[in-house]
Structure formats: C-alpha cells, structure tokens
C-alpha cells in the first residue's frame, strides 16, 4: 500500500507530537489561519458613497475604513480595494463615521462633498466641521461590518530541508489587529522548530495578546498577556500578565510610534529539574511601524520590550523584534524577520541570549 502522506505533513505531525503544548498550539493557529483565508466572506451593501481621486476619477463604492494610510472601499466591479490616502481629494457618504486626527481629536458624523480638494466636510449632530484631509489618520463606520472589515492581519510560513544531515526547519507567524473608536486589540503568534541528526531539537514559540483602551490626546491603558517557550534560554513555559499606561508619540498616515510603561506578573517553568518561580517585573515597551504603499508596498516594524525585575534586583530581560515586509504581488509578500532575546540571569540549562534571522512567504488580509 502506498502512503500518500506528504513529507511536510509527516514532519509537522511528528513535531507536534514531540513538542510542548504551547509550540503545538501556536503552530496550529498559524496553519489554521491559512485555511480560514480560503473561506470567502461577503456582505451585500448598497454602493452609495463616492470617492474622488487626484487624477479626476470618481469611484462609486461603499467606504469601509481608513487606517495606516490606506482607505478600504468595496465596489461592484473591482471588489474590495485599497486606495492610498494621498491619492484621494474628496469623499462623500450618508453613513456615520468616526474620524480621528493626528493629534487624537475625534469627530462623529456623515461625510459631505466639500467641493474643495484636500478638504473633508463632516456633518455633526450640532453642526459641521471642515477638516484638512492630510490631518486625518483613521476613519471607521459606526455600522457593523464583516469579519474582514473589522480585522486586518497576516500569516507567513517558511520551511527548509537539507538531506545531507536530515535537517528541517519550520517557521511561521500570524498576526491580527482590530481598531475601534475606543479600543485596539492585537494578536500575534510565532513559531520556530528545528531538528537535525546528531543535535538536540530547538523550539521557540510565543503567543501574545494586547488590549489598549484608547483615551484622549493619543493616550491609552494597556493589558498584555504572553505565553512563551524558548529552548535556547532554558524556558519550558513563561506566562506573563501585565498592565501599563502609554501614548502614541507619532500618529500619521506613514508611521506609528508608541511607548508603554507598566508592571507584570511572570511565572517561569524552567527546563530540567530547576524549580519554577514567580516574579514581578517592570514592563517597558516601544514600538515603531513604518508603512509605504507605493509599489512595492513595504512595511517595517520594530518592537523592543525590557523587563527589569522588581523582585530580583539586578535581573534584566529583553526582547527585540524586527521585520521587513515587501509585497511581491497583490497581498502576497516576502518577509525578513529578525528576533533576539536576552536574560542576564538565565536558567541553569539556558544561555543568556538567543537570536536569529528568518525569511518566509506570507499573505495579508
């Protein structure tokens, strides 16, 4: 009888059986997200909105959202498309939207054609306001949308195999985010699995969820949850729950830069016979995102987090993440990811640092 199970499926199944629960869970999240993307989600809506472009064209559509310098609209002939905010000169819609400016001020109202390029007229409950479109960084409809209207995200996968030493490497990442009027949610997961004849397997995986309660003047409260495994650092499972207060230092249609400070409770299950421990750590994070949507679309993201221990003075941990993402064809991208972790007082079976460089292919939605 011929075994029709592919080598890739057999490898992943074998690893899930051997690896820890966190590594397997993160891998499943990444792979299942690929299947979800194959299921189309559609919602019928009347196309009564209008968008005027800098070249003079007028598009009849249903205006969805503006975020990170791109306006998402739904059309009858082209489906859902992304328009660069710099290419739009006027808009109109009878629906109500929440509009946010670079300095954090928000307005609620419908959009009326201003008749002036570069100006956005918003009809409020008690009057109207004329806004400079260059100052607008976020637009979201009050009405509910579909799942794909509410969430943006990506999934990427990399797989390498070398026959000479029977070495195989799997890497994957998944991310999703949602922005509403008064909150922001982000979910991210990464997994790295490596096996080789004559060497111990290496596993690195993490799952992070962050909730931000948005306040006035670009400030926010943050709740953070993190699960992490890292064989190189001697960590079987690290669980973290924390809270902090932060601010968007920069908020434009080309970049976002935020800083957060707070505290977290951490539980570490260490490799080997070393006993686990609970700690309280400070939480210091800064994140910068830069996005360029002229072809090819490019995104750069840098995320640095420091964890000075409050219960074990002198101990310092840190995580650094960076990725460069460039679009190859519509929504399909090539990703270069750099990661690094540091602990000046690691477990007995772990090292002080772990770092790596990963390339993968991915899809954004």
Short mmCIF file of C-alpha atoms in Angstrom, two decimals:
data_model
loop_
_atom_site.label_atom_id
_atom_site.label_comp_id
_atom_site.label_asym_id
_atom_site.label_seq_id
_atom_site.Cartn_x
_atom_site.Cartn_y
_atom_site.Cartn_z
CA UNK A 1 0.00 0.00 0.00
CA UNK A 2 1.28 3.44 -0.87
CA UNK A 3 1.50 6.01 1.94
CA UNK A 4 0.15 9.24 0.48
CA UNK A 5 1.05 11.39 3.49
CA UNK A 6 3.39 14.13 2.32
CA UNK A 7 6.83 14.56 3.95
CA UNK A 8 5.80 18.02 5.11
CA UNK A 9 2.65 16.74 6.83
CA UNK A 10 4.55 13.88 8.43
CA UNK A 11 7.26 16.23 9.71
CA UNK A 12 4.77 18.65 11.26
CA UNK A 13 2.73 15.85 12.82
CA UNK A 14 5.86 14.31 14.30
CA UNK A 15 6.97 17.62 15.76
CA UNK A 16 3.55 18.39 17.27
CA UNK A 17 3.59 15.02 18.98
CA UNK A 18 7.06 15.59 20.39
CA UNK A 19 6.94 19.31 21.19
CA UNK A 20 5.28 21.07 24.08
CA UNK A 21 1.67 22.20 24.16
CA UNK A 22 2.49 25.87 23.51
CA UNK A 23 4.62 25.13 20.44
CA UNK A 24 1.95 22.85 19.01
CA UNK A 25 -0.84 25.33 19.75
CA UNK A 26 0.98 28.23 18.10
CA UNK A 27 1.78 26.09 15.05
CA UNK A 28 -1.87 25.07 14.75
CA UNK A 29 -3.02 28.70 14.98
CA UNK A 30 -0.72 29.66 12.11
CA UNK A 31 -1.73 26.70 9.91
CA UNK A 32 -5.45 27.02 10.62
CA UNK A 33 -5.34 30.72 9.76
CA UNK A 34 -4.22 29.71 6.26
CA UNK A 35 -7.37 27.58 5.89
CA UNK A 36 -9.57 30.41 7.16
CA UNK A 37 -8.25 32.64 4.40
CA UNK A 38 -9.60 30.17 1.84
CA UNK A 39 -13.18 30.81 3.00
CA UNK A 40 -14.59 33.93 1.31
CA UNK A 41 -16.67 36.30 3.40
CA UNK A 42 -19.06 38.60 1.56
CA UNK A 43 -21.66 41.07 2.65
CA UNK A 44 -24.07 42.76 0.29
CA UNK A 45 -24.20 46.51 0.73
CA UNK A 46 -25.54 49.38 -1.31
CA UNK A 47 -22.81 51.34 -3.07
CA UNK A 48 -23.95 54.92 -2.34
CA UNK A 49 -20.62 56.50 -1.38
CA UNK A 50 -18.30 58.48 -3.63
CA UNK A 51 -14.53 58.94 -3.64
CA UNK A 52 -12.78 61.44 -5.92
CA UNK A 53 -9.16 60.73 -6.88
CA UNK A 54 -6.37 63.15 -7.70
CA UNK A 55 -6.48 62.09 -11.37
CA UNK A 56 -10.12 63.22 -11.66
CA UNK A 57 -11.76 59.78 -11.46
CA UNK A 58 -14.82 59.28 -9.25
CA UNK A 59 -15.42 55.86 -7.67
CA UNK A 60 -18.89 54.72 -6.59
CA UNK A 61 -18.35 52.44 -3.62
CA UNK A 62 -19.06 51.55 -0.01
CA UNK A 63 -16.46 53.26 2.22
CA UNK A 64 -15.10 50.84 4.83
CA UNK A 65 -12.14 52.12 6.87
CA UNK A 66 -9.06 54.31 6.75
CA UNK A 67 -6.04 53.02 8.64
CA UNK A 68 -2.28 53.21 8.12
CA UNK A 69 -2.61 55.47 5.09
CA UNK A 70 -4.99 53.23 3.11
CA UNK A 71 -8.73 53.65 2.54
CA UNK A 72 -10.57 50.35 2.07
CA UNK A 73 -13.63 50.55 -0.19
CA UNK A 74 -15.98 47.95 -1.65
CA UNK A 75 -17.01 48.26 -5.31
CA UNK A 76 -19.29 46.27 -7.61
CA UNK A 77 -16.79 45.87 -10.44
CA UNK A 78 -13.45 45.51 -8.60
CA UNK A 79 -14.48 44.02 -5.27
CA UNK A 80 -12.72 45.35 -2.17
CA UNK A 81 -9.75 47.58 -3.00
CA UNK A 82 -7.23 49.64 -1.05
CA UNK A 83 -6.72 53.28 -2.07
CA UNK A 84 -3.77 55.37 -0.93
CA UNK A 85 -4.99 58.28 1.17
CA UNK A 86 -2.65 60.66 -0.67
CA UNK A 87 -4.46 59.85 -3.94
CA UNK A 88 -7.89 60.89 -2.59
CA UNK A 89 -9.04 64.52 -2.79
CA UNK A 90 -12.72 64.35 -1.72
CA UNK A 91 -15.28 61.92 -0.23
CA UNK A 92 -18.98 61.71 0.50
CA UNK A 93 -21.19 59.24 2.38
CA UNK A 94 -24.55 59.43 4.12
CA UNK A 95 -23.39 56.89 6.72
CA UNK A 96 -21.90 57.98 10.01
CA UNK A 97 -18.18 57.55 10.67
CA UNK A 98 -15.72 58.15 13.47
CA UNK A 99 -12.87 60.35 12.24
CA UNK A 100 -9.60 60.77 14.15
CA UNK A 101 -6.87 63.35 13.51
CA UNK A 102 -3.11 63.13 14.01
CA UNK A 103 -3.27 64.82 17.42
CA UNK A 104 -6.00 62.43 18.66
CA UNK A 105 -9.15 64.57 18.33
CA UNK A 106 -12.20 62.60 17.16
CA UNK A 107 -15.44 63.51 15.36
CA UNK A 108 -18.66 61.58 14.71
CA UNK A 109 -20.76 62.36 11.65
CA UNK A 110 -21.54 61.77 7.98
CA UNK A 111 -19.30 62.84 5.09
CA UNK A 112 -20.43 65.58 2.71
CA UNK A 113 -18.65 66.55 -0.50
CA UNK A 114 -16.78 69.74 0.37
CA UNK A 115 -16.26 70.76 -3.25
CA UNK A 116 -12.67 71.60 -2.30
CA UNK A 117 -9.78 69.23 -2.95
CA UNK A 118 -7.99 68.17 0.21
CA UNK A 119 -10.91 69.13 2.49
CA UNK A 120 -13.25 66.74 4.32
CA UNK A 121 -16.63 68.13 5.43
CA UNK A 122 -18.17 66.27 8.38
CA UNK A 123 -21.81 66.80 9.35
CA UNK A 124 -22.04 66.57 13.14
CA UNK A 125 -25.12 66.30 15.35
CA UNK A 126 -24.93 70.02 16.16
CA UNK A 127 -23.32 71.48 13.04
CA UNK A 128 -20.43 70.74 10.71
CA UNK A 129 -16.65 70.92 10.61
CA UNK A 130 -14.19 71.21 7.72
CA UNK A 131 -11.07 69.10 8.17
CA UNK A 132 -7.76 69.02 6.34
CA UNK A 133 -7.54 65.54 4.85
CA UNK A 134 -3.79 65.45 5.48
CA UNK A 135 -4.57 65.53 9.22
CA UNK A 136 -6.98 62.56 9.11
CA UNK A 137 -5.38 59.24 10.16
CA UNK A 138 -8.34 56.98 10.96
CA UNK A 139 -11.93 56.59 9.71
CA UNK A 140 -14.27 53.83 10.84
CA UNK A 141 -18.01 53.34 10.19
CA UNK A 142 -20.46 53.29 13.08
CA UNK A 143 -22.38 50.44 11.41
CA UNK A 144 -21.13 46.89 11.91
CA UNK A 145 -19.09 45.27 9.15
CA UNK A 146 -18.00 41.77 8.20
CA UNK A 147 -15.14 39.92 9.86
CA UNK A 148 -12.69 41.05 7.16
CA UNK A 149 -13.92 44.64 7.52
CA UNK A 150 -13.19 44.68 11.24
CA UNK A 151 -9.86 42.82 11.30
CA UNK A 152 -6.56 43.17 9.43
CA UNK A 153 -3.80 40.63 9.62
CA UNK A 154 -1.25 38.36 8.01
CA UNK A 155 0.07 34.81 8.01
CA UNK A 156 3.54 33.71 6.86
CA UNK A 157 5.25 30.32 6.62
CA UNK A 158 8.80 29.15 5.91
CA UNK A 159 10.10 25.58 5.51
CA UNK A 160 13.66 24.38 4.87
CA UNK A 161 15.03 20.85 4.49
CA UNK A 162 18.59 19.57 3.99
CA UNK A 163 19.06 15.88 3.11
CA UNK A 164 22.79 15.72 3.95
CA UNK A 165 22.21 15.91 7.71
CA UNK A 166 18.44 15.35 7.71
CA UNK A 167 17.91 18.89 8.94
CA UNK A 168 14.47 20.52 8.77
CA UNK A 169 13.29 23.92 9.91
CA UNK A 170 9.74 25.25 10.16
CA UNK A 171 8.93 28.87 10.91
CA UNK A 172 5.60 30.63 10.92
CA UNK A 173 3.93 33.78 12.13
CA UNK A 174 0.38 35.04 12.47
CA UNK A 175 -0.92 38.47 13.36
CA UNK A 176 -4.33 40.13 13.54
CA UNK A 177 -5.46 43.52 14.78
CA UNK A 178 -8.69 45.44 15.20
CA UNK A 179 -9.12 49.15 15.80
CA UNK A 180 -12.41 50.62 17.06
CA UNK A 181 -13.39 54.01 18.41
CA UNK A 182 -12.16 53.46 21.97
CA UNK A 183 -10.07 50.29 21.87
CA UNK A 184 -7.41 48.45 19.93
CA UNK A 185 -6.70 44.69 20.01
CA UNK A 186 -3.64 42.92 18.65
CA UNK A 187 -2.89 39.18 18.49
CA UNK A 188 0.45 37.76 17.38
CA UNK A 189 1.95 34.28 17.31
CA UNK A 190 5.30 32.97 16.07
CA UNK A 191 6.83 29.50 15.98
CA UNK A 192 10.30 28.21 15.10
CA UNK A 193 11.04 24.46 15.09
CA UNK A 194 14.39 22.95 14.08
CA UNK A 195 15.57 19.34 14.09
CA UNK A 196 18.84 17.78 12.91
CA UNK A 197 20.50 14.40 13.18
CA UNK A 198 23.04 14.34 16.00
CA UNK A 199 21.74 17.54 17.64
CA UNK A 200 19.00 18.40 20.09
CA UNK A 201 15.81 19.83 18.67
CA UNK A 202 15.29 23.55 19.18
CA UNK A 203 11.89 25.15 19.73
CA UNK A 204 10.89 28.77 20.09
CA UNK A 205 7.26 29.88 20.24
CA UNK A 206 5.21 32.71 21.66
CA UNK A 207 1.62 33.88 21.72
CA UNK A 208 0.83 37.48 22.70
CA UNK A 209 -2.43 39.38 23.12
CA UNK A 210 -2.55 43.12 23.79
CA UNK A 211 -5.62 45.24 24.50
CA UNK A 212 -5.42 49.02 24.51
CA UNK A 213 -8.18 51.22 25.90
CA UNK A 214 -7.87 54.42 23.89
CA UNK A 215 -8.13 57.75 25.70
CA UNK A 216 -7.94 61.35 24.56
CA UNK A 217 -4.73 63.00 23.30
CA UNK A 218 -3.37 59.70 21.90
CA UNK A 219 -3.04 58.11 25.36
CA UNK A 220 -4.13 54.60 26.33
CA UNK A 221 -4.30 51.96 29.03
CA UNK A 222 -2.83 48.59 28.05
CA UNK A 223 -3.39 44.99 29.13
CA UNK A 224 -0.84 42.41 27.97
CA UNK A 225 -0.82 38.61 28.06
CA UNK A 226 2.11 36.47 26.86
CA UNK A 227 2.94 32.76 26.65
CA UNK A 228 6.47 31.87 25.60
CA UNK A 229 8.74 28.85 25.14
CA UNK A 230 12.45 29.08 24.31
CA UNK A 231 14.78 26.07 24.49
CA UNK A 232 17.89 28.20 23.93
CA UNK A 233 17.14 30.22 27.07
CA UNK A 234 16.11 27.14 29.09
CA UNK A 235 12.44 28.13 29.36
CA UNK A 236 9.78 25.43 29.01
CA UNK A 237 6.96 27.90 29.57
CA UNK A 238 6.87 31.54 30.60
CA UNK A 239 3.47 33.09 31.37
CA UNK A 240 3.05 36.85 31.74
CA UNK A 241 0.10 39.09 32.57
CA UNK A 242 0.58 42.82 32.88
CA UNK A 243 -0.90 46.29 32.62
CA UNK A 244 0.50 49.67 31.68
CA UNK A 245 -0.12 53.21 30.52
CA UNK A 246 1.14 54.59 27.24
CA UNK A 247 0.92 57.13 24.45
CA UNK A 248 1.27 57.32 20.69
CA UNK A 249 4.28 59.58 20.24
CA UNK A 250 3.74 59.72 16.47
CA UNK A 251 0.49 59.00 14.61
CA UNK A 252 0.45 59.73 10.87
CA UNK A 253 -0.55 58.01 7.65
CA UNK A 254 3.05 56.81 7.25
CA UNK A 255 4.13 55.80 10.75
CA UNK A 256 3.00 54.87 14.26
CA UNK A 257 5.26 55.11 17.30
CA UNK A 258 4.04 54.19 20.77
CA UNK A 259 5.60 53.83 24.23
CA UNK A 260 4.16 51.91 27.20
CA UNK A 261 5.28 51.53 30.82
CA UNK A 262 3.78 49.28 33.47
CA UNK A 263 4.27 46.11 35.53
CA UNK A 264 3.69 42.39 35.01
CA UNK A 265 3.40 39.17 36.99
CA UNK A 266 5.57 36.41 35.49
CA UNK A 267 5.65 32.64 36.07
CA UNK A 268 8.61 30.67 34.69
CA UNK A 269 8.71 26.89 34.24
CA UNK A 270 12.39 26.17 33.64
CA UNK A 271 13.99 23.27 31.76
CA UNK A 272 15.43 20.32 33.64
CA UNK A 273 15.00 19.85 37.36
CA UNK A 274 15.27 23.53 38.25
CA UNK A 275 12.24 24.75 40.17
CA UNK A 276 9.91 27.29 38.61
CA UNK A 277 9.42 30.72 40.13
CA UNK A 278 7.10 33.73 40.18
CA UNK A 279 8.34 37.27 39.72
CA UNK A 280 7.08 40.81 39.37
CA UNK A 281 8.76 42.76 36.58
CA UNK A 282 8.53 46.24 35.17
CA UNK A 283 7.20 46.37 31.61
CA UNK A 284 8.79 48.90 29.24
CA UNK A 285 7.83 48.76 25.57
CA UNK A 286 8.33 50.90 22.49
CA UNK A 287 7.04 50.01 19.04
CA UNK A 288 7.55 51.78 15.73
CA UNK A 289 5.79 50.95 12.46
CA UNK A 290 6.51 52.49 9.09
CA UNK A 291 4.39 51.76 6.02
CA UNK A 292 4.93 52.76 2.40
CA UNK A 293 2.21 51.82 -0.06
CA UNK A 294 3.69 52.94 -3.35
CA UNK A 295 4.59 49.80 -5.32
CA UNK A 296 6.09 47.64 -4.00
CA UNK A 297 4.24 48.01 -0.68
CA UNK A 298 6.71 47.97 2.21
CA UNK A 299 6.22 47.67 5.97
CA UNK A 300 8.91 47.97 8.64
CA UNK A 301 8.15 47.12 12.26
CA UNK A 302 10.45 47.40 15.28
CA UNK A 303 9.36 46.23 18.73
CA UNK A 304 11.58 46.49 21.85
CA UNK A 305 10.49 45.33 25.33
CA UNK A 306 12.55 45.42 28.54
CA UNK A 307 11.64 43.55 31.75
CA UNK A 308 13.68 44.80 34.76
CA UNK A 309 12.86 42.52 37.69
CA UNK A 310 11.28 44.18 40.74
CA UNK A 311 11.51 41.10 42.99
CA UNK A 312 15.02 40.03 41.89
CA UNK A 313 17.03 43.28 41.71
CA UNK A 314 19.72 43.20 39.04
CA UNK A 315 17.98 40.80 36.69
CA UNK A 316 17.10 42.20 33.27
CA UNK A 317 15.35 40.53 30.36
CA UNK A 318 14.69 41.94 26.93
CA UNK A 319 13.03 41.04 23.62
CA UNK A 320 13.72 42.68 20.27
CA UNK A 321 11.72 42.01 17.13
CA UNK A 322 12.11 43.49 13.67
CA UNK A 323 10.57 42.61 10.33
CA UNK A 324 10.74 43.99 6.82
CA UNK A 325 7.84 43.03 4.58
CA UNK A 326 7.66 43.74 0.81
CA UNK A 327 4.76 42.87 -1.44
CA UNK A 328 5.51 40.59 -4.41
CA UNK A 329 2.02 40.54 -5.95
CA UNK A 330 -1.35 41.58 -4.59
CA UNK A 331 -1.39 40.72 -0.83
CA UNK A 332 1.44 38.16 -1.21
CA UNK A 333 4.66 39.30 0.47
CA UNK A 334 8.24 38.30 1.23
CA UNK A 335 9.23 38.77 4.87
CA UNK A 336 12.62 39.14 6.51
CA UNK A 337 12.33 38.76 10.29
CA UNK A 338 15.00 39.29 12.96
CA UNK A 339 14.42 38.24 16.56
CA UNK A 340 16.52 38.46 19.69
CA UNK A 341 16.10 37.66 23.39
CA UNK A 342 18.40 38.40 26.32
CA UNK A 343 18.47 37.39 30.00
CA UNK A 344 21.41 38.34 32.21
CA UNK A 345 20.42 35.67 34.78
CA UNK A 346 19.17 32.72 32.69
CA UNK A 347 18.16 29.26 33.99
CA UNK A 348 20.97 26.76 34.56
CA UNK A 349 20.27 24.90 31.30
CA UNK A 350 19.87 28.04 29.19
CA UNK A 351 22.06 30.66 27.60
CA UNK A 352 21.99 34.41 28.06
CA UNK A 353 20.90 35.21 24.51
CA UNK A 354 19.04 33.82 21.54
CA UNK A 355 18.77 35.45 18.13
CA UNK A 356 18.04 34.53 14.56
CA UNK A 357 17.14 35.64 11.04
CA UNK A 358 14.14 34.15 9.20
CA UNK A 359 12.81 34.55 5.67
CA UNK A 360 9.30 33.47 4.73
CA UNK A 361 6.41 33.99 2.34
CA UNK A 362 3.13 35.35 3.59
CA UNK A 363 -0.32 36.65 2.82
CA UNK A 364 -2.00 39.76 4.24
CA UNK A 365 -5.74 40.20 4.70
#
